């Protein structure tokens, strides 16, 4: 199964012969028919700096809208985080109460 499959001696090529016939009679055309002498490479153009972008100008109205939006985002995110913390605290307290009740029930069964 893991032994190499060697062809029988009658079909194996001899070391002096090749399975691929030689290519004869092929003539490649020249890559370029212009016959010009090579020229020097073109100079690299100097990159032009892009025009400066105008600075953001905040008007009193847009500043008020940005402050109101930021305040609303902070209040909403804070409300969500506090409600999640409250849910975790309530769950922890209820698990603690259940543990105390179960412990007292198990201790009462051992005493009777």
Tab-separated table of C-alpha atoms in Angstrom:
chain	number	residue	atom	x	y	z
A	1	UNK	CA	0.000	0.000	0.000
A	2	UNK	CA	2.764	2.450	0.928
A	3	UNK	CA	5.348	1.081	-1.496
A	4	UNK	CA	6.246	3.260	-4.487
A	5	UNK	CA	4.673	2.351	-7.802
A	6	UNK	CA	7.574	1.954	-10.222
A	7	UNK	CA	6.698	1.378	-13.874
A	8	UNK	CA	7.773	-1.915	-15.349
A	9	UNK	CA	11.197	-1.859	-17.024
A	10	UNK	CA	9.825	-2.166	-20.546
A	11	UNK	CA	7.813	1.115	-20.335
A	12	UNK	CA	10.260	3.149	-18.254
A	13	UNK	CA	12.258	5.748	-20.235
A	14	UNK	CA	15.982	5.274	-20.404
A	15	UNK	CA	18.148	7.976	-18.815
A	16	UNK	CA	19.365	9.234	-22.197
A	17	UNK	CA	15.930	9.778	-23.752
A	18	UNK	CA	13.192	12.257	-23.032
A	19	UNK	CA	9.425	11.868	-23.184
A	20	UNK	CA	9.036	15.404	-24.581
A	21	UNK	CA	10.049	15.865	-28.207
A	22	UNK	CA	12.431	18.782	-28.814
A	23	UNK	CA	10.973	21.970	-30.263
A	24	UNK	CA	12.558	22.671	-33.600
A	25	UNK	CA	11.725	25.190	-36.252
A	26	UNK	CA	10.205	27.756	-33.872
A	27	UNK	CA	11.305	31.342	-34.510
A	28	UNK	CA	10.196	33.988	-32.053
A	29	UNK	CA	9.331	37.409	-33.487
A	30	UNK	CA	11.198	40.353	-31.961
A	31	UNK	CA	9.513	41.965	-28.978
A	32	UNK	CA	9.789	45.444	-30.483
A	33	UNK	CA	9.991	46.410	-34.123
A	34	UNK	CA	10.766	50.074	-33.526
A	35	UNK	CA	14.592	49.621	-33.452
A	36	UNK	CA	15.034	52.838	-31.472
A	37	UNK	CA	17.812	53.376	-29.004
A	38	UNK	CA	16.695	53.250	-25.365
A	39	UNK	CA	15.904	56.624	-23.905
A	40	UNK	CA	16.353	57.974	-20.406
A	41	UNK	CA	13.367	57.489	-18.110
A	42	UNK	CA	10.945	60.372	-17.822
A	43	UNK	CA	11.440	62.572	-14.750
A	44	UNK	CA	9.108	61.827	-11.876
A	45	UNK	CA	6.646	64.670	-11.340
A	46	UNK	CA	6.766	66.358	-7.957
A	47	UNK	CA	3.532	65.692	-6.044
A	48	UNK	CA	1.434	68.768	-5.465
A	49	UNK	CA	0.143	69.320	-1.947
A	50	UNK	CA	-3.652	69.081	-1.763
A	51	UNK	CA	-5.456	72.309	-0.974
A	52	UNK	CA	-5.982	72.894	2.720
A	53	UNK	CA	-9.432	71.963	3.935
A	54	UNK	CA	-11.387	74.680	5.643
A	55	UNK	CA	-11.614	74.442	9.398
A	56	UNK	CA	-14.910	73.373	10.942
A	57	UNK	CA	-16.780	76.437	12.089
A	58	UNK	CA	-19.322	75.959	14.830
A	59	UNK	CA	-22.136	78.414	14.969
A	60	UNK	CA	-23.973	78.951	18.264
A	61	UNK	CA	-26.906	76.916	16.969
A	62	UNK	CA	-24.792	73.937	15.903
A	63	UNK	CA	-22.854	74.092	19.170
A	64	UNK	CA	-26.134	73.953	21.096
A	65	UNK	CA	-27.320	70.967	19.030
A	66	UNK	CA	-24.014	69.146	19.590
A	67	UNK	CA	-24.163	69.750	23.351
A	68	UNK	CA	-27.789	68.606	23.526
A	69	UNK	CA	-27.009	65.470	21.516
A	70	UNK	CA	-24.032	64.624	23.710
A	71	UNK	CA	-26.066	65.141	26.858
A	72	UNK	CA	-28.877	62.931	25.541
A	73	UNK	CA	-26.400	60.199	24.610
A	74	UNK	CA	-24.769	60.276	28.041
A	75	UNK	CA	-28.157	60.138	29.781
A	76	UNK	CA	-29.422	57.247	27.664
A	77	UNK	CA	-26.215	55.217	28.005
A	78	UNK	CA	-26.099	55.934	31.744
A	79	UNK	CA	-29.711	54.820	32.179
A	80	UNK	CA	-29.055	51.575	30.345
A	81	UNK	CA	-25.918	50.823	32.346
A	82	UNK	CA	-27.545	51.610	35.678
A	83	UNK	CA	-30.562	49.444	34.839
A	84	UNK	CA	-28.236	46.550	33.962
A	85	UNK	CA	-26.356	47.008	37.224
A	86	UNK	CA	-29.640	47.091	39.141
A	87	UNK	CA	-30.810	43.894	37.430
A	88	UNK	CA	-27.564	42.153	38.414
A	89	UNK	CA	-27.874	43.369	42.014
A	90	UNK	CA	-31.487	42.157	42.299
A	91	UNK	CA	-30.538	38.770	40.817
A	92	UNK	CA	-27.617	38.401	43.234
A	93	UNK	CA	-29.819	39.276	46.221
A	94	UNK	CA	-32.502	36.785	45.189
A	95	UNK	CA	-29.894	34.027	44.699
A	96	UNK	CA	-28.496	34.796	48.161
A	97	UNK	CA	-31.965	34.604	49.729
A	98	UNK	CA	-32.621	31.281	47.964
A	99	UNK	CA	-29.293	29.927	49.248
A	100	UNK	CA	-30.134	30.905	52.837
A	101	UNK	CA	-33.605	29.346	52.621
A	102	UNK	CA	-32.276	26.106	51.143
A	103	UNK	CA	-29.563	25.917	53.785
A	104	UNK	CA	-32.065	26.362	56.600
A	105	UNK	CA	-34.361	23.735	55.093
A	106	UNK	CA	-31.529	21.231	54.762
A	107	UNK	CA	-30.329	21.910	58.320
A	108	UNK	CA	-33.878	21.426	59.703
A	109	UNK	CA	-34.162	18.002	58.028
A	110	UNK	CA	-30.970	16.813	59.710
A	111	UNK	CA	-32.225	17.872	63.145
A	112	UNK	CA	-35.558	15.982	62.958
